[in-house]
Tab-separated table of C-alpha atoms and ligand atoms in Angstrom:
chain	number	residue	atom	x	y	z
C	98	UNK	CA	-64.227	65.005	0.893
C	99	UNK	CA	-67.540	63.542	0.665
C	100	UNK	CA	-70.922	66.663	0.862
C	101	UNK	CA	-73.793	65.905	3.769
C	102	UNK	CA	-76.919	65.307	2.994
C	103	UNK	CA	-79.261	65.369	5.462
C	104	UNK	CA	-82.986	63.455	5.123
C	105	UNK	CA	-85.767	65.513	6.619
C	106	UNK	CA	-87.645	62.918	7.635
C	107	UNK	CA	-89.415	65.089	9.942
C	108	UNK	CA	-92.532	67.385	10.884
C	109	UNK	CA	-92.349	70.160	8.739
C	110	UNK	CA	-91.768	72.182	12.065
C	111	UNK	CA	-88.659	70.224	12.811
C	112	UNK	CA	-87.634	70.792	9.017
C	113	UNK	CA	-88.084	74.458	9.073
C	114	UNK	CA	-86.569	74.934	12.301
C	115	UNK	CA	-83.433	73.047	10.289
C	116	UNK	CA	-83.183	74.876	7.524
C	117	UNK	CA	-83.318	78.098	9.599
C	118	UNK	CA	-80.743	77.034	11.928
C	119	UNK	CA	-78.331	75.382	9.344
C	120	UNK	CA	-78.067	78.613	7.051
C	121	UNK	CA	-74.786	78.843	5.586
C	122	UNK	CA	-73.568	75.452	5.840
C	123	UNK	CA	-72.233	73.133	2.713
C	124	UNK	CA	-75.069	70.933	2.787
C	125	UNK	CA	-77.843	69.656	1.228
C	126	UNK	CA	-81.195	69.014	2.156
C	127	UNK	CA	-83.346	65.494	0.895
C	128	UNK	CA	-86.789	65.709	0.569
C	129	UNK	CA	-89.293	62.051	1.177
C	130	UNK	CA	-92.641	61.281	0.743
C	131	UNK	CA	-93.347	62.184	3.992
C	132	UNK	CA	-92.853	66.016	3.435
C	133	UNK	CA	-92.951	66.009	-0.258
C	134	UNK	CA	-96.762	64.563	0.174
C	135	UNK	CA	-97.747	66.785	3.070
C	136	UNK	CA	-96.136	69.916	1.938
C	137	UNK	CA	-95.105	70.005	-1.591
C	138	UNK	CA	-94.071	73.730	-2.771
C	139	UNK	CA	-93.773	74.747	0.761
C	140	UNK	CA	-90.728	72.568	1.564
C	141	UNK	CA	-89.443	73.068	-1.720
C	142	UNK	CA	-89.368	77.031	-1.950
C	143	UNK	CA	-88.133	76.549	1.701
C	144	UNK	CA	-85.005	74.957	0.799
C	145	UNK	CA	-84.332	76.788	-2.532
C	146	UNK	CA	-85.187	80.371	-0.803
C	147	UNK	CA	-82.494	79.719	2.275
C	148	UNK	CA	-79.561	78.973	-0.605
C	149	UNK	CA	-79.458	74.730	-0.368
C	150	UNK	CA	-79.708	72.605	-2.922
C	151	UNK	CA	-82.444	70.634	-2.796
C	152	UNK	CA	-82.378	66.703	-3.049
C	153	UNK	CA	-85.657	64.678	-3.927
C	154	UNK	CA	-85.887	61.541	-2.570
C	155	UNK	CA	-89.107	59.795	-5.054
C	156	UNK	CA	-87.285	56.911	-5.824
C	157	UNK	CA	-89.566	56.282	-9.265
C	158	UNK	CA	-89.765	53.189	-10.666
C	159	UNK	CA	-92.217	52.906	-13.149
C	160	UNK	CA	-92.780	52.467	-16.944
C	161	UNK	CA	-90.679	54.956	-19.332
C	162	UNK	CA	-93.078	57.206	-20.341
C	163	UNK	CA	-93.821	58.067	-16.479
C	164	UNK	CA	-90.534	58.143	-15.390
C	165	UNK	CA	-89.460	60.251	-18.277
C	166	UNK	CA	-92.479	63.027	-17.855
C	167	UNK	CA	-91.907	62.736	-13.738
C	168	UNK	CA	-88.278	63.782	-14.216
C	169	UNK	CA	-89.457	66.949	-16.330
C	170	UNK	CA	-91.761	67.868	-13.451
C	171	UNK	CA	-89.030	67.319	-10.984
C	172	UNK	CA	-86.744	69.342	-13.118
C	173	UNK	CA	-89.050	72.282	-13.514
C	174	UNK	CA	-89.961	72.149	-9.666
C	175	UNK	CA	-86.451	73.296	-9.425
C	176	UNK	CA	-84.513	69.903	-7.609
C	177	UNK	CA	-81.062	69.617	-8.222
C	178	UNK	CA	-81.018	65.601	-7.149
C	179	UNK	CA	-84.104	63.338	-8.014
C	180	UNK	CA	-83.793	59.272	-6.864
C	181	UNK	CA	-84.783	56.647	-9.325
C	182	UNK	CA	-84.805	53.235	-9.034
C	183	UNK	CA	-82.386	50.967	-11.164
C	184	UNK	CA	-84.692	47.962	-11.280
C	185	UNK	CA	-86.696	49.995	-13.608
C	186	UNK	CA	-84.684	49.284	-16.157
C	187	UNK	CA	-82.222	50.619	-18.745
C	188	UNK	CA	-85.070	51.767	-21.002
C	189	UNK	CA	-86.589	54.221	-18.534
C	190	UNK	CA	-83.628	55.145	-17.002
C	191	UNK	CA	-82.701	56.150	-20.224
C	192	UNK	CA	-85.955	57.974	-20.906
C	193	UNK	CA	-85.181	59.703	-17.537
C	194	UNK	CA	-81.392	60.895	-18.551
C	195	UNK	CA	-82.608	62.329	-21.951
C	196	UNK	CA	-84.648	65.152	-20.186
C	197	UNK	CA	-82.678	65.930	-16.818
C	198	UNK	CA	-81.174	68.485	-18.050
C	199	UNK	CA	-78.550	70.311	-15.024
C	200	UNK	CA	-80.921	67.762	-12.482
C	201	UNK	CA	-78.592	65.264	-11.507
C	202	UNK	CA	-80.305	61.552	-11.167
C	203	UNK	CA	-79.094	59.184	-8.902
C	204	UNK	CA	-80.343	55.432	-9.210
C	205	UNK	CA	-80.871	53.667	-6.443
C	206	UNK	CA	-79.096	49.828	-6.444
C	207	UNK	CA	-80.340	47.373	-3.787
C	208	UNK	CA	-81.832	49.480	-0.666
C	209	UNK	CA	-79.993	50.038	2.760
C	210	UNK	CA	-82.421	48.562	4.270
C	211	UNK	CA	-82.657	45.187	2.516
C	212	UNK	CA	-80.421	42.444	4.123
C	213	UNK	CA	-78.743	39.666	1.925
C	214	UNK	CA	-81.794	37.183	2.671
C	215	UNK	CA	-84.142	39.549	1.828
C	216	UNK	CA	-82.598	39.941	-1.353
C	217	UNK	CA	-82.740	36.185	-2.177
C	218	UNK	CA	-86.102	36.234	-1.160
C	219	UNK	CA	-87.310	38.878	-3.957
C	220	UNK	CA	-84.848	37.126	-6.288
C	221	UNK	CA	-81.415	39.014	-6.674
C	222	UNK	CA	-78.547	37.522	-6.296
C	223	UNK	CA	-75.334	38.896	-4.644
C	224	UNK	CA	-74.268	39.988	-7.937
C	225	UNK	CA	-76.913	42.204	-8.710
C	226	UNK	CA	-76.123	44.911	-6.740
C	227	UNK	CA	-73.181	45.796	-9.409
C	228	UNK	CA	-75.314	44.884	-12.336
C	229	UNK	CA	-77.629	47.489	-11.047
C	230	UNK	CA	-74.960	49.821	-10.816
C	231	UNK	CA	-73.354	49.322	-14.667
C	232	UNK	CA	-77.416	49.604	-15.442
C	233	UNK	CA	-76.940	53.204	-14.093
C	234	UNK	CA	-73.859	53.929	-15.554
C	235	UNK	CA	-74.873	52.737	-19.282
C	236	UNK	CA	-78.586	54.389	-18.918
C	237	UNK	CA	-76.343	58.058	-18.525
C	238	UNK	CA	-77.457	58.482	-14.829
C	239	UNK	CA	-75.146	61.210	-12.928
C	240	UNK	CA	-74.087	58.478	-9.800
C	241	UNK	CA	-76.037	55.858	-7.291
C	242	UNK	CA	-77.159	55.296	-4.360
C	243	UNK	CA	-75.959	52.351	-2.755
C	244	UNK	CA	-74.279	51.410	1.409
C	245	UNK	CA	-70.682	52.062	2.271
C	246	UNK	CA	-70.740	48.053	2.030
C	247	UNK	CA	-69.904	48.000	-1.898
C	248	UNK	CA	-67.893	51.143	-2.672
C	249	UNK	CA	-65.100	48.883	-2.745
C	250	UNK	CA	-66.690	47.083	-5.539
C	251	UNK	CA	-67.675	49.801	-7.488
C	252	UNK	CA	-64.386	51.561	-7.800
C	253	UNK	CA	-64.575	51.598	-11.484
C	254	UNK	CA	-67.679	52.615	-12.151
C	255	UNK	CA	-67.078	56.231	-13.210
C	256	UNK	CA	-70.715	57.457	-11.255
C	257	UNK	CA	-71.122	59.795	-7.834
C	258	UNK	CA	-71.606	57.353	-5.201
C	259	UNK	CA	-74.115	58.515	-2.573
C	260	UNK	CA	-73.976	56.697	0.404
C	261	UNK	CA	-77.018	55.617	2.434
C	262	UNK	CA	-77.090	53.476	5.719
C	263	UNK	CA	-74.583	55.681	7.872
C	264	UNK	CA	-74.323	55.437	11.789
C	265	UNK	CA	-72.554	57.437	14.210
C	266	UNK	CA	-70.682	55.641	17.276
C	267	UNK	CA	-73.816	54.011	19.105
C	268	UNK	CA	-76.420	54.425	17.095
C	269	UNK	CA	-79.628	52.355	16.724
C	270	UNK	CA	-79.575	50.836	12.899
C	271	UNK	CA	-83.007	51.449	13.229
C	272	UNK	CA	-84.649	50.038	9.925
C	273	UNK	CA	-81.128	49.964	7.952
C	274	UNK	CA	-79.349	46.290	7.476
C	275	UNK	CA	-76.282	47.069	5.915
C	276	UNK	CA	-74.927	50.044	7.816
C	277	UNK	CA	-71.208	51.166	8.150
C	278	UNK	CA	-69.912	54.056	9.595
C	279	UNK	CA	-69.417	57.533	8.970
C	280	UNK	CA	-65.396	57.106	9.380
C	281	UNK	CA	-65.814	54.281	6.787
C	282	UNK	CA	-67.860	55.786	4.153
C	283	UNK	CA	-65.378	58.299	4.044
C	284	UNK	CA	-62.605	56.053	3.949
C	285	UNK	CA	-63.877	54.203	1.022
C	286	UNK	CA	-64.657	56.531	-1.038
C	287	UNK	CA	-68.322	57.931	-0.772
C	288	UNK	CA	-69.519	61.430	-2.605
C	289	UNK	CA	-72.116	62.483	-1.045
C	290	UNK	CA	-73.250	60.999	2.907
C	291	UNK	CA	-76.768	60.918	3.324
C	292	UNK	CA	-78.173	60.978	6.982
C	293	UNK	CA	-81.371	61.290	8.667
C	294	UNK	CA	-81.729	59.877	12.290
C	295	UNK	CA	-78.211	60.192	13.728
C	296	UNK	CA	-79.153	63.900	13.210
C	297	UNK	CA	-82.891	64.618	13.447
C	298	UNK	CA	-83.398	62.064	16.609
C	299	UNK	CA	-79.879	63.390	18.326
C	300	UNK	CA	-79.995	65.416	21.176
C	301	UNK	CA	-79.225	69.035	19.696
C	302	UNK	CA	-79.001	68.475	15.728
C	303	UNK	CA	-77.157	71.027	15.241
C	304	UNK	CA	-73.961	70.257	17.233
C	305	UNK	CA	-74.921	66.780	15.783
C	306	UNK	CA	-74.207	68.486	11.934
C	307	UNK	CA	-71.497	70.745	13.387
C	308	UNK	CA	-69.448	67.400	14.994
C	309	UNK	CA	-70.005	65.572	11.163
C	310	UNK	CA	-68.712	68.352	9.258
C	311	UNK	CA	-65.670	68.652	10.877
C	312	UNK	CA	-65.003	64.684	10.678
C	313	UNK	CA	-66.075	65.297	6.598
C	314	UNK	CA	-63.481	68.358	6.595
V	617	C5P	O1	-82.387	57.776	9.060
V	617	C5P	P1	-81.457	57.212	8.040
V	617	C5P	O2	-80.076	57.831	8.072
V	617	C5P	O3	-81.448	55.715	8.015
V	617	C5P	O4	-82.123	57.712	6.676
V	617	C5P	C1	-81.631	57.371	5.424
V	617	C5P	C2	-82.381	58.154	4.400
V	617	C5P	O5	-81.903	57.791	3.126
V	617	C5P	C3	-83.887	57.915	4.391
V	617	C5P	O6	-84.497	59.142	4.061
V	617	C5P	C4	-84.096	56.902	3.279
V	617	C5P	O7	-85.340	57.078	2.651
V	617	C5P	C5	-82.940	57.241	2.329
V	617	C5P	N1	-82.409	56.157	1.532
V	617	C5P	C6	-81.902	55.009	2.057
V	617	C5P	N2	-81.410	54.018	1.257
V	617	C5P	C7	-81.375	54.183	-0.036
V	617	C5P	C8	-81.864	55.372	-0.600
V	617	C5P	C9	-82.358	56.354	0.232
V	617	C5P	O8	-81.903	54.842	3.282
V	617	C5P	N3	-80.851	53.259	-0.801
């Protein structure tokens, strides 16, 4: 069954009142820009003091030698998930996966939130999505992040698929374009489930988390 992951995009009141509240559970927290920025070692010693792992969401993409010495720093800040983007390229990727160490790098394929148009428009093709993926797998990357949309395509592609883009019954997309459902992801074979507003935005979070877990168990 696939782990939660759930994105603090959030105040870092709401976030600590989360990680208080969620003690215990088999999940794992991801870390933005939008804490990461703000509140650095404070978020980070937050999540590793209360016993979760601790995902970080920086999504680099940038020459080799950056990537490579951004991954150290990641490593030593103690992450046990760091986000890179595939469209960096094999060499950096590479770079990347010679230092991780026990951090576990996921590349990011075509974003959730990018529709098929808006792929043509910055030039990929419908086929580039698995390119990116085999990119991932050949570079030594741990899995990907990619929608529920193409787990069905990347069945053989021996890399933990972390699933973005996941909406409960009634749910506002919000900013996501290729969404499926949390029944779905499952059913297709996702890893890990990463989700931020169905929980963070929902009513009482918690019973929000409580309700996913047992549809995960
Ligand atoms: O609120 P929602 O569930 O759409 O949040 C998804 C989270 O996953 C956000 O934190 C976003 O940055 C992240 N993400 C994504 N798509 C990817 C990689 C990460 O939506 N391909």
């Amino acid at each position: 069954m696939p782990r939660l992951c759930i994105a603090l995009d959030t105040s870092i009141g709401q976030a600590f009142e989360l990680i208080g509240g969620l003690r215990g559970y088999p999940i794992v927290f991801k870390v933005g820009y939008r804490l990461f920025v703000s509140h650095h070692r404070n978020i980070v010693d937050a999540i590793k003091e209360a016993g979760f792992e601790l995902f970080l969401d920086l999504k680099l993409n940038d020459i080799p030698n950056t990537m490579r010495e951004a991954t150290i720093s990641v490593k030593d800040l103690g992450a046990d998930y760091l986000t890179v983007h595939t469209l960096a390229g094999l060499s950096a990727l590479r770079e990347c996966a010679s230092v991780k160490s026990r951090l576990k790098l996921l590349g990011v394929t075509v974003l959730t939130s990018i529709s098929e148009e808006e792929m043509q428009e910055v030039g990929l093709c419908p086929d580039s999505k698995r390119i990116l993926a085999q990119i991932a797998y050949r570079a030594g990357l741990d899995g990907i992040v990619c929608s529920g949309k193409e787990l069905e395509d990347f069945k053989d592609i021996n890399l933990m698929k972390v699933v973005a883009g996941i909406r409960l019954d009634n749910d506002s997309p919000h900013d996501q374009k290729r969404v499926v459902s949390l029944e779905d992801a499952i059913r297709l074979g996702a890893d890990m489930i990463v989700m931020g507003r169905s929980i963070i935005l929902s009513q009482s979070p918690i019973k929000t988390v409580d309700k996913i877990l047992m549809t995960l168990s």
